[in-house]
Coordinates of C-alpha atoms and ligand atoms in Angstrom, one line a residue:
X1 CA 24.5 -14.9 3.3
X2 CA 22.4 -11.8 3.8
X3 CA 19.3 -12.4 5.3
X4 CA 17.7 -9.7 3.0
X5 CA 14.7 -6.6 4.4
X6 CA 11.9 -7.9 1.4
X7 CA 11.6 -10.3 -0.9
X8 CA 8.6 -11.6 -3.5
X9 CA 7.8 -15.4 -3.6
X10 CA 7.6 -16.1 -7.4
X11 CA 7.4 -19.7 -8.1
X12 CA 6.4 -22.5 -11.0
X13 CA 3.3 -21.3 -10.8
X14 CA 4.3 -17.5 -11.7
X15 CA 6.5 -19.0 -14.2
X16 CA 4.1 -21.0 -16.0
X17 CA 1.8 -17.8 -16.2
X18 CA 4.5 -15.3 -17.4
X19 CA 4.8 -18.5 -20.5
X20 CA 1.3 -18.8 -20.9
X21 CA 1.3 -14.8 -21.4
X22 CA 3.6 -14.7 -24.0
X23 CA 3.1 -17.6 -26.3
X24 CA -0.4 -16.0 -26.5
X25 CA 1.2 -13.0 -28.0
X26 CA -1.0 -11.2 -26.6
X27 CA 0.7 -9.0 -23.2
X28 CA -1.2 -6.1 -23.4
X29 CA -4.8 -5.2 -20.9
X30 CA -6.7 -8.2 -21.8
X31 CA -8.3 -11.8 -20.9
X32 CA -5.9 -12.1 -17.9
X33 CA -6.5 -8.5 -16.9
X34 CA -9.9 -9.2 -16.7
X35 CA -9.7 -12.8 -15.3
X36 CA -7.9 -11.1 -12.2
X37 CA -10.3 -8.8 -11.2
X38 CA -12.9 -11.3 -11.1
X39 CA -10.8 -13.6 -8.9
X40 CA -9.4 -10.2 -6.7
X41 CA -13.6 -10.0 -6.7
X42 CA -13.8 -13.7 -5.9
X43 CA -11.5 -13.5 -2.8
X44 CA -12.9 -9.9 -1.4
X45 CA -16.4 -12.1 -1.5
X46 CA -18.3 -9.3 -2.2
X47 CA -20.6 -8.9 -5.1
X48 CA -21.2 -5.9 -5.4
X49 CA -17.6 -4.9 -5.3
X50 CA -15.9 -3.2 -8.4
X51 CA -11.9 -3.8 -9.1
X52 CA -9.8 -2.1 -11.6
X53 CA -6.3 -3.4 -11.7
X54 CA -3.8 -0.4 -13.0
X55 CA 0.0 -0.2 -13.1
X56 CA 0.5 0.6 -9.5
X57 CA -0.9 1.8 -6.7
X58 CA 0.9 5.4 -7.0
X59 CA -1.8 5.1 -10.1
X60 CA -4.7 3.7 -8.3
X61 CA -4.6 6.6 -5.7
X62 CA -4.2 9.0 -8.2
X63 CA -7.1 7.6 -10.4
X64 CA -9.1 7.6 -7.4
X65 CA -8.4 11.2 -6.4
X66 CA -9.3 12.2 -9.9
X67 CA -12.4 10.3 -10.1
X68 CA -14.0 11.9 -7.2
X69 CA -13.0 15.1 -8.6
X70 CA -10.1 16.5 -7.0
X71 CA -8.3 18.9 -9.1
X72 CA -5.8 21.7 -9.0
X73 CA -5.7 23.6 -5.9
X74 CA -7.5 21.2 -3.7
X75 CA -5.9 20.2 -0.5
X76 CA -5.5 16.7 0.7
X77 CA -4.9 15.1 3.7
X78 CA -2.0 12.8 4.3
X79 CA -0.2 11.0 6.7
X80 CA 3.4 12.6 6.6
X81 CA 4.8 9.0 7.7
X82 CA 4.0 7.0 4.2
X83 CA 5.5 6.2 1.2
X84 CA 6.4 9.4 -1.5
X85 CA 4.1 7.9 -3.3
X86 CA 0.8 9.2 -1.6
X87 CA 2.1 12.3 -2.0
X88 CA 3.3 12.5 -5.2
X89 CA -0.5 11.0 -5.8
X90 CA -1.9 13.8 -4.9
X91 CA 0.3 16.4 -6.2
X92 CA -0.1 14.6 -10.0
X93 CA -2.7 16.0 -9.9
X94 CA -2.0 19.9 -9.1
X95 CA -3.8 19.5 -5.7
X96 CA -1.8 20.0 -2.5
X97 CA -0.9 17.2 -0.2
X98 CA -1.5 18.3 3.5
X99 CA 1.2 16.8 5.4
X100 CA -0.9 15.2 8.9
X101 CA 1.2 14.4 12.1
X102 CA 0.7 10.7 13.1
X103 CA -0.3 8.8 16.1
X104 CA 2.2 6.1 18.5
X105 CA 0.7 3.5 16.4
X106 CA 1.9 5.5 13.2
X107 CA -1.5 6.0 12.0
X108 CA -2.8 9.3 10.9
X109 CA -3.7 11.7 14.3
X110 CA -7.4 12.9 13.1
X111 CA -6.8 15.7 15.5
X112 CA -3.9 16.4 14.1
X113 CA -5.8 16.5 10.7
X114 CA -8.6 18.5 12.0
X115 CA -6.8 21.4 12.7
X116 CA -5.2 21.5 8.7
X117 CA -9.0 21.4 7.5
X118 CA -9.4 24.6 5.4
X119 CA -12.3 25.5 2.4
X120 CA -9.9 23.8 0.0
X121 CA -9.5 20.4 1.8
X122 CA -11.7 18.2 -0.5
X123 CA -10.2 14.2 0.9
X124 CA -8.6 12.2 3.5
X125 CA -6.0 9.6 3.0
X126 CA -5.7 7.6 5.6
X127 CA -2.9 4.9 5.2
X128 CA -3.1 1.7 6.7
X129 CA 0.2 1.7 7.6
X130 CA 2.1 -2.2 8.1
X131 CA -1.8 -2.9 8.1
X132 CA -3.0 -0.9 11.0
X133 CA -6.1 0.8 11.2
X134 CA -6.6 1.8 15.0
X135 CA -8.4 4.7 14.0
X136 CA -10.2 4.7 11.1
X137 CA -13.4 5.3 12.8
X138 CA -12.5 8.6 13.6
X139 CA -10.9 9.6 10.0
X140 CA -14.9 8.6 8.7
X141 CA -16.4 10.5 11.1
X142 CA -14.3 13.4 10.5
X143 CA -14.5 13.1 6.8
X144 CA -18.5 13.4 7.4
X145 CA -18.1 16.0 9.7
X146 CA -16.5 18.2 6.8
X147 CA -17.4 16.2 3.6
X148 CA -14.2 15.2 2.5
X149 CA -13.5 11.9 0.7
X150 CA -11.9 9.2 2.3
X151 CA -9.1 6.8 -0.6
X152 CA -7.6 4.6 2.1
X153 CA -3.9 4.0 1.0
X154 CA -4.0 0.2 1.4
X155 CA -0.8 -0.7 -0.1
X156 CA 0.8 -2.0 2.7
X157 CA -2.5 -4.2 3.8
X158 CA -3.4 -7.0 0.7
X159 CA -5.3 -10.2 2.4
X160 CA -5.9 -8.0 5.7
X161 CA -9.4 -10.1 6.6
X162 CA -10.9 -6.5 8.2
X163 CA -10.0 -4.3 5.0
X164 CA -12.6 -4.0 2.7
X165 CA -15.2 -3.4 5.1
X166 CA -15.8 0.2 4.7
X167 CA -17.7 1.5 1.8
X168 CA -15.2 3.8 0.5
X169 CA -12.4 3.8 -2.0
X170 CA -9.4 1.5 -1.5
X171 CA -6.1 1.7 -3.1
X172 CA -3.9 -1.9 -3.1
X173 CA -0.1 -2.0 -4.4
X174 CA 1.3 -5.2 -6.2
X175 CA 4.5 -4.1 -6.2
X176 CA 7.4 -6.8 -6.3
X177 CA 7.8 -6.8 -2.1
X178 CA 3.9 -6.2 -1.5
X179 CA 1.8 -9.0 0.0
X180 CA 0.8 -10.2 -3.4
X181 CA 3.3 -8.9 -5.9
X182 CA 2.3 -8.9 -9.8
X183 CA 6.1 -7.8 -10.4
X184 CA 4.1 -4.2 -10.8
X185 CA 0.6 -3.3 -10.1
X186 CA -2.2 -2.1 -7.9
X187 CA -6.1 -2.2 -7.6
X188 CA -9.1 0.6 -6.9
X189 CA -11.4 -1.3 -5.2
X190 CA -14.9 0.3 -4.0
X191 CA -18.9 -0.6 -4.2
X192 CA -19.1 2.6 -5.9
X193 CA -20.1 1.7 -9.6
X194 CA -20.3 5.2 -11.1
X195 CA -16.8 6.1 -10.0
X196 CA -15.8 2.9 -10.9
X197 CA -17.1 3.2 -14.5
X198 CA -15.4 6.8 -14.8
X199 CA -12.1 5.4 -13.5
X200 CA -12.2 2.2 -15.5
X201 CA -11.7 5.1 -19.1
X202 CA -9.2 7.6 -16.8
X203 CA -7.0 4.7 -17.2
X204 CA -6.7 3.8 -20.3
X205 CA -6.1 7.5 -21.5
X206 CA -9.5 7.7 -21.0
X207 CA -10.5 6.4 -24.4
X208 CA -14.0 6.2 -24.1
X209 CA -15.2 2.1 -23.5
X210 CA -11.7 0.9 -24.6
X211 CA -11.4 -1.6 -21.4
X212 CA -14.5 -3.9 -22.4
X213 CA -13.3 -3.7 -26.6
X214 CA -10.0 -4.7 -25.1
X215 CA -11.1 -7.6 -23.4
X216 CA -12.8 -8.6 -26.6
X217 CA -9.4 -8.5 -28.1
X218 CA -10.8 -5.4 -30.2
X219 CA -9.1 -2.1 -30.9
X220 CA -10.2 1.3 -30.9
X221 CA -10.1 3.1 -34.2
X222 CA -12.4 5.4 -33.6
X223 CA -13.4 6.8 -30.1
X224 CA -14.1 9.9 -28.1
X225 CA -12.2 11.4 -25.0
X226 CA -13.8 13.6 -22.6
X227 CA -11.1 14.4 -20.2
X228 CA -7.4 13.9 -19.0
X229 CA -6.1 10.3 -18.8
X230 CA -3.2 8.3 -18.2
X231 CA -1.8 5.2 -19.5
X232 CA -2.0 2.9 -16.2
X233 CA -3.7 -0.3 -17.2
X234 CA -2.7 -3.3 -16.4
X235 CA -1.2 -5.6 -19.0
X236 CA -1.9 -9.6 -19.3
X237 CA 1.7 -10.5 -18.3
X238 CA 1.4 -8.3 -14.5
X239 CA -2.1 -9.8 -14.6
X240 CA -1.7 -13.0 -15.0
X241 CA 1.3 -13.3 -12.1
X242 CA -1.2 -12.0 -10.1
X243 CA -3.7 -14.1 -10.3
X244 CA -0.8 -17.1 -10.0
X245 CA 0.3 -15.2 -6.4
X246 CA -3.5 -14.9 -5.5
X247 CA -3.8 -18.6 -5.7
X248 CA -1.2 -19.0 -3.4
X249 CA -2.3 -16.1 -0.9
X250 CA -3.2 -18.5 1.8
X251 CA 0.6 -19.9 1.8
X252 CA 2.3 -16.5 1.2
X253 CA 0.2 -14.8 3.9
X254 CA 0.8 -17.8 6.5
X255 CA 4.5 -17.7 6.0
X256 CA 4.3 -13.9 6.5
X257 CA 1.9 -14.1 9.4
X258 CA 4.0 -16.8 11.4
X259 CA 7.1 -15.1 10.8
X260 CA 5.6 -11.7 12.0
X261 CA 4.0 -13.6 15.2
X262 CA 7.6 -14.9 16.3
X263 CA 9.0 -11.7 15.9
X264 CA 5.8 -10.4 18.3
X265 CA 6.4 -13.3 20.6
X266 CA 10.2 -13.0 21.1
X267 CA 10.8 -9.8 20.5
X268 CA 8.6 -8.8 23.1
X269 CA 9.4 -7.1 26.4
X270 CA 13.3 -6.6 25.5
X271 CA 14.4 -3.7 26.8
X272 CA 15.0 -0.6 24.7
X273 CA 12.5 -1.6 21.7
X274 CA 8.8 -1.5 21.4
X275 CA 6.7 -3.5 18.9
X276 CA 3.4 -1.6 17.4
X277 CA 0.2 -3.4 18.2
X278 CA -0.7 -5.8 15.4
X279 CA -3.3 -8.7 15.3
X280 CA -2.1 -11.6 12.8
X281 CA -5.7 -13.0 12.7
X282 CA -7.0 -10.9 10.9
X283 CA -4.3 -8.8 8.9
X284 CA -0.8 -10.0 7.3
X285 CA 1.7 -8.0 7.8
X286 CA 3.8 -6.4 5.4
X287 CA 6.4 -4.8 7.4
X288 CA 7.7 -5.5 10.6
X289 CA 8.8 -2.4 12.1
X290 CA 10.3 -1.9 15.5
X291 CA 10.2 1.2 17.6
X292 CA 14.1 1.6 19.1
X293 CA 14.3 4.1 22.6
X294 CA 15.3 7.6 21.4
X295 CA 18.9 7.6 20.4
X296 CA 19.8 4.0 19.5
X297 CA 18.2 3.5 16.6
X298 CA 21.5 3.9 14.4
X299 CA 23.0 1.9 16.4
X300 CA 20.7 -0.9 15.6
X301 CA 20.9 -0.7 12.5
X302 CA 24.4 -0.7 11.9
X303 CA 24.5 -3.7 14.3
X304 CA 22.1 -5.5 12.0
X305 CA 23.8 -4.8 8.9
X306 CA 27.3 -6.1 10.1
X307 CA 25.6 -9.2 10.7
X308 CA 24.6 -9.0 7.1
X309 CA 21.0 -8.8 8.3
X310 CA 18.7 -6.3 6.2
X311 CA 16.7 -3.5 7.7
X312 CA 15.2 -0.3 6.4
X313 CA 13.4 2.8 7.8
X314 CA 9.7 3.2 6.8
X315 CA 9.6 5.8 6.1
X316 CA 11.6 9.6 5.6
X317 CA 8.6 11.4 5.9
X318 CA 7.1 13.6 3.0
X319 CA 7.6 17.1 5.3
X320 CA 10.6 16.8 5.6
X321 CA 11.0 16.6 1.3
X322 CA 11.9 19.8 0.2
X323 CA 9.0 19.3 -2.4
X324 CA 6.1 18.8 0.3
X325 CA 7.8 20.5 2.7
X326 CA 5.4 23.6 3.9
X327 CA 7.4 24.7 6.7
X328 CA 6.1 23.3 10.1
X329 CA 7.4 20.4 12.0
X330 CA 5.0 17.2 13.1
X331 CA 6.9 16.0 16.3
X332 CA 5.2 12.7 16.9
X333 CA 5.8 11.7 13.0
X334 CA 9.6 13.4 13.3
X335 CA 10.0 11.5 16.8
X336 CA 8.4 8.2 14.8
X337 CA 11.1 9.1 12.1
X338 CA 14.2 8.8 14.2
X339 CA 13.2 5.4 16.1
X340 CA 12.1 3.2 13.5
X341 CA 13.2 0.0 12.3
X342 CA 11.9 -3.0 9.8
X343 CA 13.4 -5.7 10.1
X344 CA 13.2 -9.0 7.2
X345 CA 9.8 -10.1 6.8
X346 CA 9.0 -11.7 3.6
X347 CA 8.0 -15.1 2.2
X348 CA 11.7 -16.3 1.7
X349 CA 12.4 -16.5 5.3
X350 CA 13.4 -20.1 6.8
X351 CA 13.0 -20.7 10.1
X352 CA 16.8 -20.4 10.6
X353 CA 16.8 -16.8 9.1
X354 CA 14.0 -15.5 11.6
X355 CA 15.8 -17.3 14.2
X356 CA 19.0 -15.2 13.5
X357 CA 17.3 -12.2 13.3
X358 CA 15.9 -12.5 16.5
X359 CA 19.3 -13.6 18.1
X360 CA 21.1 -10.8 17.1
X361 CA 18.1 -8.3 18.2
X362 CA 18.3 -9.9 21.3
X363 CA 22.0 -9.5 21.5
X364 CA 22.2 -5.8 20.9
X365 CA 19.1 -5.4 23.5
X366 CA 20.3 -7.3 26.1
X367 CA 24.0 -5.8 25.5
X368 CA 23.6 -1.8 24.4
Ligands
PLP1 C1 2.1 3.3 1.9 C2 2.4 3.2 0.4 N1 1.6 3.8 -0.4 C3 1.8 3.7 -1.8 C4 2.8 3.0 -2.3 C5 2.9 2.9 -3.8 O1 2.8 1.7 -4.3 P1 3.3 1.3 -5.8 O2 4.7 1.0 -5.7 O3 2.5 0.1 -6.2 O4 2.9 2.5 -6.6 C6 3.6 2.3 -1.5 C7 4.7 1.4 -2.0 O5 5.7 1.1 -1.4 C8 3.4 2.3 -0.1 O6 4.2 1.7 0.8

């Protein structure tokens, strides 16, 4: 059987909320909505915290973007090696994504960054890629140095314990393979009420107070809109599988951190492969990628996948999309490109699996 790359966990607990959702009748942004960001607010333990739960977290960045008041023709800084999503974030909104070479550690190389800083840059993304954040210092300082924004791109880091430390904007995916997975979904989350309050009417077509008559199971029939919006609330039924997966965070995120600590463990020191640096006290892990020697990478793979053992590369990065592409290379990020390797990590794992998997990277190691 194929041990497969992702998976979500859903379980009774998911089941019994999806039910609950639908004999209410009631699936769109609501009580559950709401009853989720209050428990997302619970388990960040900070008060004066605000969390909007929208569609996604393609959405979330976008909102955020928007809501500090980037528009058409700013530039934006970007990691190159991340999702399409944090680019096509960006570019929703007319503004120009600025692909950013990356460090070893595939995080964002602020001098890298520094050097595309023109009069139009306006932001910073950094993106806390497989939940690092090495160098985030340095992205603040630089974005206080030039008064940019910073919207970290957390997607990849739900239930790290050292995110949310940093009074900024954060963007969080709940997609179906994310650390908590609401089937679809993401979060804003920032101490900032103001942009918090503009945001919370951006997405919901930015109807004008339609969130809070929402949650009071009200409807607007007569309202005011000031500016462009989007439809990318959450509804009850993403909501409330949320807050089902949040109660069971701790177990998910153990599973995910003991699977990602045996890879660390016996994976490490085999020749041709290098693993990124990665503390599982304090973060869990989303991905497990593995750097392969110049060359071999391929050849991994294919060795993996006739052993009907998933594995992916994370990611194709956004220069080289002939939509983002603005013609010049970033040869740490293209380097990055050519050597990487996830292999399964995901809550479904047995013991047996992640014993396989390492086997057979063994194998290949020992054997190439
Ligand atoms: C780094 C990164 N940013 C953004 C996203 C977008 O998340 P969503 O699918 O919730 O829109 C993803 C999703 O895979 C991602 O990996």
């Amino acid at each position: 059987m194929t041990i497969k790359l992702s998976s979500p966990s859903y379980g009774e607990l998911e089941i019994q909320a999806v039910t609950r959702v639908l004999q209410s009748q009631v699936t769109s942004m609501g009580y559950e909505t709401y009853m989720f960001e209050q428990e997302l607010k619970q388990y960040f333990g900070r008060e004066e915290l605000n969390i909007l739960a929208v569609n996604s977290c393609t959405a979330a960045l976008q909102l955020a973007l928007q809501g500090v008041g980037i528009k058409h023709g700013d530039e934006v800084l970007v990691p190159s090696l991340t999702y399409v999503a944090t680019f096509q974030a960006v570019s929703a909104l007319g503004a120009v994504p600025i692909p950013c070479d990356v460090d070893d550690e595939c995080f964002i190389d602020v001098e890298d960054a520094e050097s595309r800083i023109t009069h139009k840059t306006k932001a910073i993304i950094p993106v806390l890629y497989a939940g690092i954040e090495n160098n985030i210092n340095a992205v603040y300082e630089l974005a206080r140095q030039y008064n940019l924004y910073v919207i970290e791109d957390a997607a990849h880091s739900f239930g790290s314990k050292n995110t949310i430390l940093r009074d900024s904007v954060f963007c969080f995916s709940f997609d179906p393979i994310k650390n908590l997975s609401c089937t679809s979904g993401g979060a804003i989350v920032t101490p900032d009420k103001e942009l918090t309050d503009r945001i919370k009417d951006l997405r919901l077509l930015d109807v004008i107070g339609d969130t809070e008559r929402r949650i009071n199971g009200e409807r607007s029939w007569d309202f005011d809109v000031k500016e462009q919006g989007w439809r990318y609330h959450m509804g009850n039924l993403c909501a409330a599988i949320g807050r089902a997966q949040l109660s069971r965070i701790n177990f998910i995120g153990n599973i995910r951190c003991s699977v990602a600590s045996r890879y660390a463990s016996e994976l490490n020191g085999l020749p041709h492969i290098r693993l990124l640096p990665i503390n599982y006290e304090t973060a869990i892990p989303h991905i497990f990628p593995i750097i392969v020697n110049e060359g071999l990478r391929n050849d991994l793979m294919q060795y993996l996948l006739s052993h009907d053992i998933g594995c992916g590369v994370q990611y194709k990065p956004n220069h080289l999309l002939t939509y983002f592409n603005r013609g010049y290379s970033l040869p740490n990020t293209e380097k990055l490109y050519s050597q990487l390797l996830s292999i399964p990590l995901h809550p479904m794992l047995s013991n047996d699996d992640v014993t396989t998997v390492i086997e057979i990277v063994k194998e290949w190691a020992i054997n190439i």
